[in-house]
Tab-separated table of C-alpha atoms in Angstrom:
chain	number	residue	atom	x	y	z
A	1	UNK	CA	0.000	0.000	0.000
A	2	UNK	CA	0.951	3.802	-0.105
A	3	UNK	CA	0.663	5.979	2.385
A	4	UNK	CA	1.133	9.984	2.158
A	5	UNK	CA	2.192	12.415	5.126
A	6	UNK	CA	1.972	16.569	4.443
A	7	UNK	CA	3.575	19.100	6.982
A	8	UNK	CA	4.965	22.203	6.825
A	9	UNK	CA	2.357	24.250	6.892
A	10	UNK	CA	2.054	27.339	8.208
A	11	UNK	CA	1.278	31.302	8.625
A	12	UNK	CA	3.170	33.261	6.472
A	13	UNK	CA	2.844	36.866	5.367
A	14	UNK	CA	2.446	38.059	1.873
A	15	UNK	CA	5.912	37.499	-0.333
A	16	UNK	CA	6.933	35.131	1.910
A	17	UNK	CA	8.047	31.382	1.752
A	18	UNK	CA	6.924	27.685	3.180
A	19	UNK	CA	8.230	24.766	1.691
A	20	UNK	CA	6.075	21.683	2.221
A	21	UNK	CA	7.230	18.037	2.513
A	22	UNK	CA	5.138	14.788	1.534
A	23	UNK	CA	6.460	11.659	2.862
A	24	UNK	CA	5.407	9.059	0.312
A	25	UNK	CA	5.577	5.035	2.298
A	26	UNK	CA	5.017	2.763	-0.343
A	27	UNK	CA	5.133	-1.066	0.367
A	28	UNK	CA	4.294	-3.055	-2.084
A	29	UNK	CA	2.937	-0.563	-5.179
A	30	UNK	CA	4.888	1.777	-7.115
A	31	UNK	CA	3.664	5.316	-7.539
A	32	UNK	CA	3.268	6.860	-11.894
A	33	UNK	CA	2.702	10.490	-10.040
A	34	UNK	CA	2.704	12.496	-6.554
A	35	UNK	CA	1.021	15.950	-6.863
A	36	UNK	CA	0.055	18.772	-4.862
A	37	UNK	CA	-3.667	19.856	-4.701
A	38	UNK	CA	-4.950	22.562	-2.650
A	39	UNK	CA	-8.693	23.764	-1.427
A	40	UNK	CA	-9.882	27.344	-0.056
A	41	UNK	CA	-13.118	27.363	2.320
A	42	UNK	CA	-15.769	27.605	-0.935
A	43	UNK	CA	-13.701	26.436	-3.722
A	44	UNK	CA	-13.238	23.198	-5.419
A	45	UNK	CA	-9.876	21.525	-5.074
A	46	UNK	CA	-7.731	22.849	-7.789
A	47	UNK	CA	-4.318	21.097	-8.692
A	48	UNK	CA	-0.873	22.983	-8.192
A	49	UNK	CA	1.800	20.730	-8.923
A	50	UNK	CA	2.790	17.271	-10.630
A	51	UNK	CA	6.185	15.097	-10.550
A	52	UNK	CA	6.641	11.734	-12.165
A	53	UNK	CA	7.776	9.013	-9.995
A	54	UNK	CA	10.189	7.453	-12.460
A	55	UNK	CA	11.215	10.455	-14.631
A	56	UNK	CA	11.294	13.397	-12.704
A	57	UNK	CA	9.317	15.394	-14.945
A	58	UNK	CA	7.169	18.096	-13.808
A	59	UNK	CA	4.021	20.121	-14.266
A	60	UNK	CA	2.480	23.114	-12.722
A	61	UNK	CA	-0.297	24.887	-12.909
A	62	UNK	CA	-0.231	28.544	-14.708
A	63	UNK	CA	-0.736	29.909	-10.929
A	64	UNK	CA	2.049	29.380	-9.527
A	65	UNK	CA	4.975	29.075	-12.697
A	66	UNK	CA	7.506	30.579	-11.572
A	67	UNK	CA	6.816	30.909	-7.682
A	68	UNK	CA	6.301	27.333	-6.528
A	69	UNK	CA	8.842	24.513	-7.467
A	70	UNK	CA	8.086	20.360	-7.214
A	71	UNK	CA	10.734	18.617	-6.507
A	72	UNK	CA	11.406	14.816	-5.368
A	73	UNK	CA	14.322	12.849	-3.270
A	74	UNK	CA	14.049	9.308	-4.172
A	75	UNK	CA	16.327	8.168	-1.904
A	76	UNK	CA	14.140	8.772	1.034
A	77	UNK	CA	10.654	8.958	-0.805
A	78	UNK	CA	10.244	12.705	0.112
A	79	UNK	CA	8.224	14.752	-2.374
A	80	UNK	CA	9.006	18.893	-1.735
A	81	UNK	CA	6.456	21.911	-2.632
A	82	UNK	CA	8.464	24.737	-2.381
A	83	UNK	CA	6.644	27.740	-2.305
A	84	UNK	CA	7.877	31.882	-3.023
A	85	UNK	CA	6.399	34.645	-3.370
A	86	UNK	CA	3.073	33.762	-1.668
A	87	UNK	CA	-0.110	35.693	-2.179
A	88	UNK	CA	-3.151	35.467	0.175
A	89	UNK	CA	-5.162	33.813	-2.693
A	90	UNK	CA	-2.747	30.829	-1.927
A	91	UNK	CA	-4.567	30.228	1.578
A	92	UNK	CA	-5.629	27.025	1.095
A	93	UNK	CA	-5.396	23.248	2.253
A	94	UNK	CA	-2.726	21.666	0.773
A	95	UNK	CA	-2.993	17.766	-0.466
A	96	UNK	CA	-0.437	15.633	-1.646
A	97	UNK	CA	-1.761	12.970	-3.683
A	98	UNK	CA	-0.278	9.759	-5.556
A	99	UNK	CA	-0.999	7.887	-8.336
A	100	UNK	CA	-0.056	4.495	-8.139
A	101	UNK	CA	1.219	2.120	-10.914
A	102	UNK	CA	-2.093	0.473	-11.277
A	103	UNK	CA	-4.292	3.146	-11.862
A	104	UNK	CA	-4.502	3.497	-15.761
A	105	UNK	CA	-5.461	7.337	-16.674
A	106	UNK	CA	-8.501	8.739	-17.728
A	107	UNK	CA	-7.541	9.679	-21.414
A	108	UNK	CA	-7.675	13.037	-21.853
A	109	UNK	CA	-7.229	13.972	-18.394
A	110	UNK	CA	-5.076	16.246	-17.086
A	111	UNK	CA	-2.459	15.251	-14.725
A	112	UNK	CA	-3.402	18.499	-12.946
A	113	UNK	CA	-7.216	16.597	-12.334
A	114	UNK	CA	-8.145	15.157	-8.991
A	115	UNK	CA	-9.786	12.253	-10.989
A	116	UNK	CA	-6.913	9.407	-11.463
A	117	UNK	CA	-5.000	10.303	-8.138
A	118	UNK	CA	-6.278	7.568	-5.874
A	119	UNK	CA	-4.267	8.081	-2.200
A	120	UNK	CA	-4.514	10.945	-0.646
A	121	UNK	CA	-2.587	12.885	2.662
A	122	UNK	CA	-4.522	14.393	5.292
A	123	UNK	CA	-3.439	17.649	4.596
A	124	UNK	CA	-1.788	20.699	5.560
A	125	UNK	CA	-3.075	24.201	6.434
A	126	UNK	CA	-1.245	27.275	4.902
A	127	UNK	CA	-2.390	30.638	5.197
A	128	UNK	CA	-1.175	33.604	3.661
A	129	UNK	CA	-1.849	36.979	5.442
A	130	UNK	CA	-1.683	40.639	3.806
């Protein structure tokens, strides 16, 4: 099974920086994708960020290119969010999320999608103040 741990959360003021950590356990499945997701009180959870287990490669949403880096070490199955020049509209929940090697994708979908992750953290609270 996998199992997925968030922290780092926190309170941070405007232009400030968190970096979040996602402890990925996996015993007997391999993971194709760990992801960020996030979710503000009201809004529907909206993907951030996307790194392949295998590969490396990465994709982020147009929100936060070029503030927010994904990045993995495989070594100890940590996946990072690492996240600059925060705005108050990034107050939100943040997920981490995996996609393990079973799960075959929906086609079309977007890795960005909450729809083909299947395991899921408990999440972490970040909140950006102006």
């Amino acid at each position: 099974l996998v199992e997925l741990v968030e922290s780092g959360g926190g309170s941070v003021q405007a232009g400030g920086s968190l970096r979040l950590s996602c402890v990925v356990s996996v015993t007997t499945d391999s993971v194709q994708y760990i992801a960020w997701f996030r979710q503000a009180p009201g809004k529907e959870r909206e993907g951030v960020a996307v790194i392949a287990g295998g590969s490396g490669v990465r994709v982020y949403a147009d929100f936060v290119k070029g503030r927010f880096t994904i990045s993995q070490n495989n070594a100890v199955k940590v996946v990072y969010l690492q996240m600059n020049s925060l705005k108050p509209d990034d107050t939100a929940m943040y997920f981490c999320a995996a996609m393990t090697q079973g799960i075959r994708r929906t086609p079309g979908g977007s890795l960005l999608s909450t729809q083909d992750y299947n395991i899921w953290g408990q999440g972490t609270q970040v909140v950006v103040s102006s």
